[in-house]
mmCIF file of C-alpha atoms and ligand atoms in Angstrom:
data_model
loop_
_atom_site.group_PDB
_atom_site.id
_atom_site.type_symbol
_atom_site.label_atom_id
_atom_site.label_comp_id
_atom_site.label_asym_id
_atom_site.label_seq_id
_atom_site.Cartn_x
_atom_site.Cartn_y
_atom_site.Cartn_z
ATOM 1 C CA MET H 870 75.636 5.074 9.182
ATOM 2 C CA GLY H 871 72.069 6.310 9.680
ATOM 3 C CA THR H 872 70.094 6.963 12.844
ATOM 4 C CA LYS H 873 70.312 4.079 15.342
ATOM 5 C CA VAL H 874 66.863 3.122 16.592
ATOM 6 C CA GLY H 875 65.676 1.031 19.524
ATOM 7 C CA VAL H 876 62.160 -0.390 19.727
ATOM 8 C CA ILE H 877 60.232 -0.665 22.995
ATOM 9 C CA GLY H 878 57.484 -3.278 22.637
ATOM 10 C CA ALA H 879 57.470 -6.109 20.116
ATOM 11 C CA GLY H 880 53.984 -5.138 18.914
ATOM 12 C CA GLY H 881 52.363 -5.976 15.583
ATOM 13 C CA MET H 882 53.451 -2.661 14.048
ATOM 14 C CA LEU H 883 57.122 -3.738 14.230
ATOM 15 C CA GLN H 884 56.681 -5.311 10.767
ATOM 16 C CA TYR H 885 56.184 -1.790 9.353
ATOM 17 C CA HIS H 886 58.500 0.183 11.661
ATOM 18 C CA VAL H 887 61.610 -1.871 10.818
ATOM 19 C CA PRO H 888 61.396 -1.546 6.985
ATOM 20 C CA GLY H 889 60.167 2.045 7.353
ATOM 21 C CA PHE H 890 63.117 3.110 9.506
ATOM 22 C CA GLN H 891 65.470 1.375 7.049
ATOM 23 C CA GLN H 892 63.782 3.127 4.110
ATOM 24 C CA GLY H 893 64.315 6.460 5.895
ATOM 25 C CA GLY H 894 68.033 5.679 6.241
ATOM 26 C CA GLY H 895 68.083 4.371 9.821
ATOM 27 C CA GLU H 896 68.695 0.982 11.382
ATOM 28 C CA VAL H 897 67.079 -0.871 14.265
ATOM 29 C CA ILE H 898 69.843 -2.065 16.575
ATOM 30 C CA ALA H 899 67.948 -2.949 19.773
ATOM 31 C CA ILE H 900 64.570 -4.129 21.032
ATOM 32 C CA ALA H 901 63.121 -4.209 24.550
ATOM 33 C CA ASP H 902 60.026 -6.036 25.737
ATOM 34 C CA LEU H 903 58.939 -7.018 29.252
ATOM 35 C CA ASN H 904 58.318 -10.429 27.721
ATOM 36 C CA GLU H 905 61.757 -11.836 26.936
ATOM 37 C CA THR H 906 60.414 -14.475 24.541
ATOM 38 C CA ALA H 907 58.596 -11.795 22.524
ATOM 39 C CA ALA H 908 61.742 -9.630 22.405
ATOM 40 C CA GLN H 909 63.895 -12.549 21.273
ATOM 41 C CA ALA H 910 61.435 -13.796 18.642
ATOM 42 C CA SER H 911 61.207 -10.315 17.098
ATOM 43 C CA ALA H 912 64.966 -9.793 17.287
ATOM 44 C CA GLU H 913 65.436 -13.031 15.365
ATOM 45 C CA GLU H 914 62.758 -12.239 12.783
ATOM 46 C CA TRP H 915 64.117 -8.754 12.043
ATOM 47 C CA ALA H 916 67.843 -9.396 12.637
ATOM 48 C CA ILE H 917 68.003 -6.932 15.548
ATOM 49 C CA PRO H 918 71.344 -7.501 17.336
ATOM 50 C CA GLN H 919 70.514 -6.466 20.937
ATOM 51 C CA THR H 920 67.559 -7.444 23.169
ATOM 52 C CA PHE H 921 66.566 -6.098 26.593
ATOM 53 C CA THR H 922 63.767 -6.720 29.068
ATOM 54 C CA GLU H 923 64.303 -3.449 30.954
ATOM 55 C CA THR H 924 63.465 -0.073 29.397
ATOM 56 C CA ALA H 925 66.242 1.582 31.397
ATOM 57 C CA GLU H 926 68.808 -0.723 29.785
ATOM 58 C CA ILE H 927 67.790 -0.030 26.191
ATOM 59 C CA LEU H 928 67.871 3.699 26.955
ATOM 60 C CA ASN H 929 71.469 3.328 28.161
ATOM 61 C CA SER H 930 72.475 1.587 24.925
ATOM 62 C CA ASP H 931 73.929 3.218 21.842
ATOM 63 C CA ILE H 932 70.575 4.340 20.328
ATOM 64 C CA GLU H 933 69.548 7.839 19.233
ATOM 65 C CA ALA H 934 65.830 7.271 18.735
ATOM 66 C CA VAL H 935 63.106 5.079 20.141
ATOM 67 C CA SER H 936 59.948 3.638 18.676
ATOM 68 C CA ILE H 937 57.201 2.803 21.185
ATOM 69 C CA ILE H 938 54.827 -0.084 20.322
ATOM 70 C CA VAL H 939 53.184 -1.005 23.629
ATOM 71 C CA PRO H 940 49.639 -0.731 25.077
ATOM 72 C CA ASN H 941 48.396 2.886 25.266
ATOM 73 C CA LYS H 942 48.773 3.270 29.058
ATOM 74 C CA PHE H 943 52.552 3.043 28.714
ATOM 75 C CA HIS H 944 52.970 5.528 25.831
ATOM 76 C CA ALA H 945 53.373 8.656 27.981
ATOM 77 C CA PRO H 946 55.619 7.245 30.736
ATOM 78 C CA LEU H 947 57.939 5.465 28.268
ATOM 79 C CA ALA H 948 58.084 8.422 25.858
ATOM 80 C CA ILE H 949 58.921 10.816 28.713
ATOM 81 C CA GLN H 950 61.595 8.447 30.058
ATOM 82 C CA ALA H 951 63.134 8.162 26.562
ATOM 83 C CA LEU H 952 63.031 11.924 25.931
ATOM 84 C CA GLU H 953 64.641 12.592 29.321
ATOM 85 C CA ALA H 954 67.385 10.130 28.310
ATOM 86 C CA GLY H 955 67.987 12.304 25.212
ATOM 87 C CA LYS H 956 66.322 10.037 22.619
ATOM 88 C CA HIS H 957 63.991 11.128 19.801
ATOM 89 C CA VAL H 958 60.610 9.381 20.025
ATOM 90 C CA PHE H 959 58.229 7.850 17.479
ATOM 91 C CA CYS H 960 55.179 6.741 19.443
ATOM 92 C CA GLU H 961 52.357 4.536 18.189
ATOM 93 C CA LYS H 962 48.849 5.964 18.168
ATOM 94 C CA PRO H 963 46.925 7.068 20.164
ATOM 95 C CA PRO H 964 49.438 9.606 21.501
ATOM 96 C CA ALA H 965 48.480 8.749 25.119
ATOM 97 C CA LEU H 966 45.461 8.048 27.339
ATOM 98 C CA ASN H 967 44.368 11.703 27.377
ATOM 99 C CA ALA H 968 45.364 15.300 26.540
ATOM 100 C CA GLY H 969 46.967 15.877 29.958
ATOM 101 C CA GLU H 970 49.504 13.138 29.259
ATOM 102 C CA VAL H 971 50.220 14.544 25.779
ATOM 103 C CA GLU H 972 50.941 17.929 27.378
ATOM 104 C CA GLU H 973 53.538 16.260 29.615
ATOM 105 C CA MET H 974 55.103 14.446 26.624
ATOM 106 C CA LYS H 975 55.254 17.699 24.627
ATOM 107 C CA ALA H 976 56.880 19.514 27.563
ATOM 108 C CA ALA H 977 59.454 16.710 27.940
ATOM 109 C CA ALA H 978 60.318 16.906 24.204
ATOM 110 C CA GLU H 979 60.738 20.686 24.394
ATOM 111 C CA LYS H 980 62.894 20.475 27.538
ATOM 112 C CA ALA H 981 65.131 17.782 26.029
ATOM 113 C CA ASP H 982 65.152 19.495 22.611
ATOM 114 C CA ARG H 983 64.283 16.183 20.951
ATOM 115 C CA THR H 984 61.768 15.248 18.229
ATOM 116 C CA LEU H 985 58.466 13.687 19.298
ATOM 117 C CA MET H 986 56.261 12.249 16.556
ATOM 118 C CA PHE H 987 53.285 9.917 16.482
ATOM 119 C CA ASN H 988 52.278 7.170 14.092
ATOM 120 C CA PHE H 989 49.340 8.860 12.365
ATOM 121 C CA ASN H 990 50.128 6.582 9.434
ATOM 122 C CA ASN H 991 46.957 7.381 7.464
ATOM 123 C CA ARG H 992 48.440 10.803 6.654
ATOM 124 C CA ALA H 993 51.233 8.964 4.813
ATOM 125 C CA ARG H 994 48.858 7.077 2.498
ATOM 126 C CA PRO H 995 49.306 8.028 -1.176
ATOM 127 C CA GLU H 996 45.602 9.052 -1.303
ATOM 128 C CA SER H 997 46.017 11.409 1.673
ATOM 129 C CA GLN H 998 49.177 13.000 0.283
ATOM 130 C CA ALA H 999 47.578 13.397 -3.167
ATOM 131 C CA MET H 1000 44.525 15.058 -1.586
ATOM 132 C CA MET H 1001 46.744 17.304 0.536
ATOM 133 C CA SER H 1002 48.552 18.501 -2.593
ATOM 134 C CA TYR H 1003 45.197 19.675 -4.063
ATOM 135 C CA ILE H 1004 44.267 21.345 -0.766
ATOM 136 C CA GLU H 1005 47.645 23.125 -0.595
ATOM 137 C CA ASP H 1006 47.296 24.224 -4.241
ATOM 138 C CA GLY H 1007 44.004 25.958 -3.345
ATOM 139 C CA VAL H 1008 41.826 23.674 -5.503
ATOM 140 C CA VAL H 1009 39.521 22.874 -2.563
ATOM 141 C CA GLY H 1010 39.285 26.354 -1.009
ATOM 142 C CA THR H 1011 38.336 26.362 2.677
ATOM 143 C CA ILE H 1012 36.935 23.101 4.012
ATOM 144 C CA ASN H 1013 33.686 24.195 5.656
ATOM 145 C CA SER H 1014 32.596 20.803 6.874
ATOM 146 C CA ALA H 1015 33.982 17.285 7.072
ATOM 147 C CA GLN H 1016 32.752 13.862 8.133
ATOM 148 C CA SER H 1017 35.165 11.306 9.532
ATOM 149 C CA GLN H 1018 34.289 7.624 9.702
ATOM 150 C CA TRP H 1019 36.031 4.470 10.820
ATOM 151 C CA ILE H 1020 33.180 2.061 11.276
ATOM 152 C CA ARG H 1021 33.316 -1.673 11.836
ATOM 153 C CA ARG H 1022 30.550 -4.163 12.434
ATOM 154 C CA THR H 1023 32.685 -7.002 13.820
ATOM 155 C CA GLY H 1024 35.877 -5.333 14.988
ATOM 156 C CA ILE H 1025 36.285 -5.774 18.750
ATOM 157 C CA PRO H 1026 40.012 -6.512 19.209
ATOM 158 C CA GLY H 1027 39.510 -9.224 21.859
ATOM 159 C CA PHE H 1028 37.544 -9.281 25.131
ATOM 160 C CA GLY H 1029 38.896 -8.445 28.574
ATOM 161 C CA GLY H 1030 42.393 -7.522 27.395
ATOM 162 C CA TRP H 1031 44.010 -4.093 27.502
ATOM 163 C CA PHE H 1032 42.068 -2.814 24.446
ATOM 164 C CA THR H 1033 38.708 -3.188 26.270
ATOM 165 C CA THR H 1034 40.007 -1.910 29.643
ATOM 166 C CA LYS H 1035 39.668 1.876 29.823
ATOM 167 C CA SER H 1036 42.494 2.352 32.344
ATOM 168 C CA PHE H 1037 44.883 0.682 29.841
ATOM 169 C CA SER H 1038 43.485 1.908 26.520
ATOM 170 C CA GLY H 1039 41.859 5.263 27.308
ATOM 171 C CA GLY H 1040 38.668 4.074 25.571
ATOM 172 C CA GLY H 1041 37.287 2.037 22.694
ATOM 173 C CA PRO H 1042 37.104 2.815 18.964
ATOM 174 C CA LEU H 1043 37.041 6.611 19.417
ATOM 175 C CA ILE H 1044 40.622 6.566 20.723
ATOM 176 C CA ASP H 1045 41.756 3.374 18.935
ATOM 177 C CA LEU H 1046 40.527 4.350 15.450
ATOM 178 C CA LEU H 1047 41.316 8.064 15.800
ATOM 179 C CA HIS H 1048 43.069 8.174 12.400
ATOM 180 C CA MET H 1049 40.150 9.587 10.376
ATOM 181 C CA VAL H 1050 39.531 12.366 12.910
ATOM 182 C CA ASP H 1051 43.228 13.232 12.633
ATOM 183 C CA LEU H 1052 43.129 13.077 8.818
ATOM 184 C CA SER H 1053 40.064 15.372 8.693
ATOM 185 C CA LEU H 1054 41.807 17.896 10.952
ATOM 186 C CA TYR H 1055 44.984 17.654 8.824
ATOM 187 C CA PHE H 1056 42.988 18.469 5.682
ATOM 188 C CA MET H 1057 41.115 21.281 7.506
ATOM 189 C CA GLY H 1058 44.359 22.929 8.712
ATOM 190 C CA TYR H 1059 44.052 21.741 12.336
ATOM 191 C CA PRO H 1060 41.666 24.551 13.391
ATOM 192 C CA GLU H 1061 41.034 25.477 17.031
ATOM 193 C CA PRO H 1062 38.097 23.417 18.439
ATOM 194 C CA ALA H 1063 35.305 25.430 20.090
ATOM 195 C CA HIS H 1064 32.552 22.989 21.141
ATOM 196 C CA VAL H 1065 32.150 19.201 21.148
ATOM 197 C CA VAL H 1066 28.994 17.168 21.663
ATOM 198 C CA GLY H 1067 28.797 13.400 21.474
ATOM 199 C CA GLN H 1068 27.487 10.097 22.698
ATOM 200 C CA THR H 1069 28.983 6.642 23.145
ATOM 201 C CA PHE H 1070 27.259 3.246 23.028
ATOM 202 C CA ASN H 1071 28.368 -0.030 24.572
ATOM 203 C CA ASP H 1072 25.980 -2.503 22.918
ATOM 204 C CA PHE H 1073 27.776 -5.687 21.734
ATOM 205 C CA ILE H 1074 30.970 -4.949 23.746
ATOM 206 C CA THR H 1075 30.866 -8.465 25.241
ATOM 207 C CA ASP H 1076 29.270 -10.202 22.223
ATOM 208 C CA PRO H 1077 31.611 -12.790 20.585
ATOM 209 C CA GLY H 1078 29.705 -12.320 17.313
ATOM 210 C CA HIS H 1079 31.266 -8.842 17.038
ATOM 211 C CA LYS H 1080 34.910 -9.864 17.584
ATOM 212 C CA GLY H 1081 37.421 -8.800 14.934
ATOM 213 C CA PRO H 1082 39.636 -11.193 12.955
ATOM 214 C CA TRP H 1083 42.754 -9.832 14.782
ATOM 215 C CA GLY H 1084 43.597 -8.308 18.139
ATOM 216 C CA ILE H 1085 44.779 -9.896 21.353
ATOM 217 C CA PRO H 1086 43.614 -13.098 23.118
ATOM 218 C CA ASP H 1087 40.426 -12.910 25.227
ATOM 219 C CA SER H 1088 40.789 -12.818 28.980
ATOM 220 C CA ALA H 1089 37.835 -14.287 30.891
ATOM 221 C CA GLU H 1090 38.557 -12.325 34.100
ATOM 222 C CA GLY H 1091 39.242 -9.102 32.192
ATOM 223 C CA THR H 1092 37.306 -5.869 31.879
ATOM 224 C CA ASN H 1093 35.146 -4.611 29.012
ATOM 225 C CA ASP H 1094 34.403 -1.049 30.143
ATOM 226 C CA VAL H 1095 34.935 0.883 26.878
ATOM 227 C CA GLU H 1096 32.457 1.987 24.231
ATOM 228 C CA ALA H 1097 31.633 -0.082 21.138
ATOM 229 C CA ALA H 1098 30.678 3.019 19.104
ATOM 230 C CA ALA H 1099 30.980 6.795 19.372
ATOM 231 C CA HIS H 1100 29.242 9.594 17.491
ATOM 232 C CA GLY H 1101 30.004 13.289 17.838
ATOM 233 C CA PHE H 1102 30.107 16.755 16.368
ATOM 234 C CA VAL H 1103 32.814 19.411 16.662
ATOM 235 C CA THR H 1104 32.628 23.132 15.870
ATOM 236 C CA PHE H 1105 35.761 25.243 15.458
ATOM 237 C CA THR H 1106 36.516 28.912 16.187
ATOM 238 C CA THR H 1107 37.004 29.307 12.405
ATOM 239 C CA GLY H 1108 33.367 28.344 11.711
ATOM 240 C CA GLN H 1109 34.346 24.928 10.324
ATOM 241 C CA THR H 1110 32.611 21.743 11.530
ATOM 242 C CA LEU H 1111 33.496 18.051 11.816
ATOM 243 C CA SER H 1112 31.308 15.048 12.454
ATOM 244 C CA ILE H 1113 32.791 11.899 13.951
ATOM 245 C CA ARG H 1114 31.432 8.384 13.575
ATOM 246 C CA THR H 1115 33.453 5.408 14.763
ATOM 247 C CA SER H 1116 32.778 1.870 15.903
ATOM 248 C CA TRP H 1117 34.246 -1.523 16.611
ATOM 249 C CA ALA H 1118 30.790 -3.057 16.827
ATOM 250 C CA GLU H 1119 27.680 -1.507 15.353
ATOM 251 C CA MET H 1120 25.050 -2.546 12.818
ATOM 252 C CA ASN H 1121 26.967 -1.156 9.842
ATOM 253 C CA GLU H 1122 26.846 -2.514 6.290
ATOM 254 C CA ARG H 1123 30.629 -3.004 6.102
ATOM 255 C CA GLU H 1124 33.919 -1.590 7.396
ATOM 256 C CA VAL H 1125 34.350 1.943 6.030
ATOM 257 C CA VAL H 1126 37.347 4.198 6.629
ATOM 258 C CA SER H 1127 36.811 7.650 5.185
ATOM 259 C CA VAL H 1128 37.081 11.399 5.301
ATOM 260 C CA VAL H 1129 34.498 13.266 3.207
ATOM 261 C CA PHE H 1130 34.584 17.069 3.042
ATOM 262 C CA GLN H 1131 32.819 20.028 1.500
ATOM 263 C CA GLY H 1132 35.073 22.937 0.516
ATOM 264 C CA THR H 1133 34.288 26.394 -0.852
ATOM 265 C CA LYS H 1134 35.733 25.384 -4.274
ATOM 266 C CA ALA H 1135 35.548 21.575 -4.260
ATOM 267 C CA GLY H 1136 34.364 18.664 -2.197
ATOM 268 C CA GLY H 1137 36.336 15.471 -1.777
ATOM 269 C CA LYS H 1138 36.737 12.044 -0.309
ATOM 270 C CA VAL H 1139 39.552 9.743 0.763
ATOM 271 C CA GLU H 1140 38.117 6.323 1.431
ATOM 272 C CA ARG H 1141 38.996 2.699 2.082
ATOM 273 C CA LEU H 1142 36.155 0.203 1.784
ATOM 274 C CA PHE H 1143 36.896 -3.191 3.267
ATOM 275 C CA GLY H 1144 35.415 -6.246 1.576
ATOM 276 C CA ILE H 1145 35.672 -8.189 4.841
ATOM 277 C CA ASP H 1146 36.199 -6.380 8.171
ATOM 278 C CA GLY H 1147 39.892 -5.921 8.894
ATOM 279 C CA LEU H 1148 41.371 -7.735 5.898
ATOM 280 C CA ASP H 1149 43.503 -5.217 4.036
ATOM 281 C CA GLU H 1150 43.952 -7.260 0.848
ATOM 282 C CA THR H 1151 40.214 -7.117 0.121
ATOM 283 C CA ALA H 1152 40.067 -3.332 0.444
ATOM 284 C CA ILE H 1153 39.302 -0.758 -2.248
ATOM 285 C CA ASP H 1154 40.935 2.662 -1.873
ATOM 286 C CA SER H 1155 39.705 5.838 -3.544
ATOM 287 C CA CYS H 1156 40.564 9.519 -3.693
ATOM 288 C CA GLU H 1157 38.063 11.873 -5.359
ATOM 289 C CA LEU H 1158 37.340 15.556 -5.858
ATOM 290 C CA TYR H 1159 33.909 16.987 -6.676
ATOM 291 C CA VAL H 1160 33.946 20.204 -8.726
ATOM 292 C CA GLN H 1161 31.676 22.301 -10.931
ATOM 293 C CA GLU H 1162 33.308 22.783 -14.349
ATOM 294 C CA ASN H 1163 31.735 24.510 -17.409
ATOM 295 C CA GLY H 1164 28.286 24.041 -15.919
ATOM 296 C CA ASN H 1165 28.891 20.365 -15.255
ATOM 297 C CA SER H 1166 29.134 18.393 -12.016
ATOM 298 C CA VAL H 1167 32.477 16.636 -12.372
ATOM 299 C CA LYS H 1168 33.934 13.823 -10.280
ATOM 300 C CA ARG H 1169 37.719 13.740 -10.524
ATOM 301 C CA SER H 1170 39.093 10.359 -9.575
ATOM 302 C CA ILE H 1171 42.746 10.622 -8.536
ATOM 303 C CA THR H 1172 44.788 7.523 -9.266
ATOM 304 C CA THR H 1173 47.497 6.775 -6.723
ATOM 305 C CA GLU H 1174 49.844 3.844 -6.209
ATOM 306 C CA ALA H 1175 48.405 0.899 -4.274
ATOM 307 C CA CYS H 1176 49.330 0.949 -0.582
ATOM 308 C CA GLU H 1177 47.962 -1.992 1.353
ATOM 309 C CA ASP H 1178 49.700 -1.041 4.628
ATOM 310 C CA MET H 1179 47.802 2.265 4.940
ATOM 311 C CA GLY H 1180 50.981 4.364 4.994
ATOM 312 C CA ARG H 1181 52.558 2.560 7.950
ATOM 313 C CA THR H 1182 55.987 2.009 6.349
ATOM 314 C CA THR H 1183 56.138 5.514 4.837
ATOM 315 C CA SER H 1184 55.108 7.062 8.152
ATOM 316 C CA ALA H 1185 58.003 5.322 9.960
ATOM 317 C CA ALA H 1186 60.380 6.369 7.154
ATOM 318 C CA ASN H 1187 59.237 9.992 7.585
ATOM 319 C CA PHE H 1188 60.300 9.923 11.262
ATOM 320 C CA ILE H 1189 63.883 9.000 10.339
ATOM 321 C CA SER H 1190 64.133 11.314 7.335
ATOM 322 C CA THR H 1191 62.820 14.139 9.565
ATOM 323 C CA LEU H 1192 65.577 13.412 12.116
ATOM 324 C CA GLU H 1193 68.145 13.359 9.335
ATOM 325 C CA GLY H 1194 66.912 16.721 8.004
ATOM 326 C CA ASN H 1195 65.607 15.326 4.711
ATOM 327 C CA SER H 1196 61.829 15.737 5.292
ATOM 328 C CA GLU H 1197 59.320 17.807 7.173
ATOM 329 C CA PRO H 1198 57.585 15.924 10.020
ATOM 330 C CA LEU H 1199 54.193 14.504 9.027
ATOM 331 C CA ASN H 1200 52.793 15.483 12.457
ATOM 332 C CA THR H 1201 53.572 17.590 15.518
ATOM 333 C CA PRO H 1202 52.957 17.345 19.295
ATOM 334 C CA ASP H 1203 50.643 20.405 19.081
ATOM 335 C CA GLU H 1204 48.406 18.545 16.625
ATOM 336 C CA ALA H 1205 48.412 15.427 18.813
ATOM 337 C CA LEU H 1206 47.384 17.577 21.765
ATOM 338 C CA LYS H 1207 44.449 19.160 19.897
ATOM 339 C CA LEU H 1208 43.309 15.736 18.677
ATOM 340 C CA MET H 1209 43.329 14.350 22.221
ATOM 341 C CA GLN H 1210 41.494 17.438 23.558
ATOM 342 C CA ILE H 1211 38.675 16.731 21.079
ATOM 343 C CA ILE H 1212 38.561 13.040 22.065
ATOM 344 C CA ASP H 1213 38.566 13.885 25.800
ATOM 345 C CA ALA H 1214 35.747 16.406 25.194
ATOM 346 C CA LEU H 1215 33.635 13.852 23.304
ATOM 347 C CA TYR H 1216 33.996 11.360 26.180
ATOM 348 C CA ALA H 1217 33.162 14.141 28.690
ATOM 349 C CA SER H 1218 30.083 15.113 26.670
ATOM 350 C CA ALA H 1219 28.954 11.472 26.534
ATOM 351 C CA ASP H 1220 29.373 11.240 30.339
ATOM 352 C CA SER H 1221 27.546 14.460 31.167
ATOM 353 C CA GLY H 1222 24.986 14.480 28.353
ATOM 354 C CA ALA H 1223 25.882 18.119 27.645
ATOM 355 C CA PRO H 1224 28.041 19.891 25.037
ATOM 356 C CA VAL H 1225 31.618 20.706 26.113
ATOM 357 C CA SER H 1226 33.304 24.065 25.379
ATOM 358 C CA LEU H 1227 37.041 24.021 24.848
HETATM 359 N N1 NAD E 1632 49.180 2.459 13.649
HETATM 360 C C1 NAD E 1632 48.421 1.396 13.561
HETATM 361 O O1 NAD E 1632 47.799 1.131 12.560
HETATM 362 C C2 NAD E 1632 48.320 0.462 14.744
HETATM 363 C C3 NAD E 1632 47.739 -0.817 14.565
HETATM 364 C C4 NAD E 1632 47.696 -1.676 15.682
HETATM 365 C C5 NAD E 1632 48.186 -1.260 16.911
HETATM 366 N N2 NAD E 1632 48.717 -0.006 17.040
HETATM 367 C C6 NAD E 1632 49.208 0.458 18.368
HETATM 368 O O2 NAD E 1632 50.350 -0.279 18.755
HETATM 369 C C7 NAD E 1632 50.414 -0.354 20.176
HETATM 370 C C8 NAD E 1632 50.649 -1.777 20.594
HETATM 371 O O3 NAD E 1632 49.541 -2.581 20.216
HETATM 372 P P1 NAD E 1632 49.692 -4.185 20.132
HETATM 373 O O4 NAD E 1632 48.381 -4.708 19.683
HETATM 374 O O5 NAD E 1632 50.926 -4.526 19.387
HETATM 375 O O6 NAD E 1632 49.866 -4.503 21.681
HETATM 376 P P2 NAD E 1632 50.354 -5.834 22.434
HETATM 377 O O7 NAD E 1632 49.427 -6.058 23.570
HETATM 378 O O8 NAD E 1632 50.562 -6.943 21.451
HETATM 379 O O9 NAD E 1632 51.744 -5.358 23.084
HETATM 380 C C9 NAD E 1632 52.926 -5.211 22.357
HETATM 381 C C10 NAD E 1632 54.116 -5.631 23.191
HETATM 382 O O10 NAD E 1632 54.378 -4.678 24.237
HETATM 383 C C11 NAD E 1632 54.945 -5.369 25.350
HETATM 384 N N3 NAD E 1632 54.833 -4.489 26.520
HETATM 385 C C12 NAD E 1632 53.723 -4.179 27.224
HETATM 386 N N4 NAD E 1632 54.010 -3.262 28.171
HETATM 387 C C13 NAD E 1632 55.331 -2.989 28.064
HETATM 388 C C14 NAD E 1632 56.228 -2.129 28.765
HETATM 389 N N5 NAD E 1632 55.799 -1.353 29.763
HETATM 390 N N6 NAD E 1632 57.530 -2.112 28.381
HETATM 391 C C15 NAD E 1632 57.969 -2.895 27.381
HETATM 392 N N7 NAD E 1632 57.158 -3.737 26.676
HETATM 393 C C16 NAD E 1632 55.862 -3.777 27.021
HETATM 394 C C17 NAD E 1632 54.146 -6.656 25.397
HETATM 395 O O11 NAD E 1632 54.852 -7.667 26.093
HETATM 396 C C18 NAD E 1632 53.949 -6.984 23.916
HETATM 397 O O12 NAD E 1632 54.955 -7.865 23.416
HETATM 398 C C19 NAD E 1632 49.096 0.231 20.694
HETATM 399 O O13 NAD E 1632 49.297 1.526 21.177
HETATM 400 C C20 NAD E 1632 48.199 0.244 19.484
HETATM 401 O O14 NAD E 1632 47.241 1.288 19.522
HETATM 402 C C21 NAD E 1632 48.800 0.832 15.985
#
């Protein structure tokens, strides 16, 4: 029998975690949610035998690993509690509210000698893995510069709920849509950041015309104190650079999710263009390399299998196959820490109006 997994939080990503863990050779045997109805409905839908409303109880059950699918504020405390109880942890993105919390999670994993991974599912997309194989083969050379984008025009995930409340979410799209920053850093070899400068904008953050087609219900008494868009620039001690552009609500043409880079031997792009904001089935994925060959400018278009779920199932499968010794982990706590340091620095730069040195 494979790794026994318990899920904390009956969040939307459960529909990918359950088949992913099964694909990796594990099985989900328990689910906990503060909301008993939510726990029971998910248990029924996914044939999960045990349900709990208390985290402590699921951690005392017969599980070896935990998947955490709750609002961001609870990632660090629940992950640390699970690690201290001797469980391996697969935590939804973002890793936590800030880098300080990720440091505590990393320390807890090291002390307990347990695996801590995060759901940076965009690394598991076929396009990303195909691109990484070219990078690892040396086709691209050194990536000098990259541009990460996850831009939406009408993508606010509800008003006044936890997503738009900084103390619960850590911030707006910069922290919520951090995937393309992570993917850029993955392609670049996760270099050491040196300086970060950036600005955030909160236009439209209470405008119903910019609400996304998903997310959580609006709460009239709630808070909307996060940014609607963030723009920034990062330099690295290696001389590499990264620009960051992300928004839930901004006057963009369409939803674009992309990493574009310029290497010393080739440039490239991994991109998803959404036909309609947030609707995966209308999206067009591409993976391209730009090279000079025999005096010609050549665009190599890499064909990969279709993957509507943006690597979510494969990412969950990788967690289990890593635990079972059959795969290398797709991400590490050190990478999560560096990613959160960059995000913290961009917010700090936006607050102070000055560049931040790391
Ligand atoms: N990887 C991705 O593509 C992706 C996509 C969407 C959401 N997410 C992440 O998933 C997480 C959950 O988002 P969501 O939209 O499903 O949230 P949600 O608000 O729907 O919450 C999920 C569940 O968690 C439960 N919950 C809240 N606090 C809890 C606690 N302390 N203990 C136990 N249960 C608790 C709630 O009752 C709810 O049923 C977030 O961190 C989000 O960033 C990831």
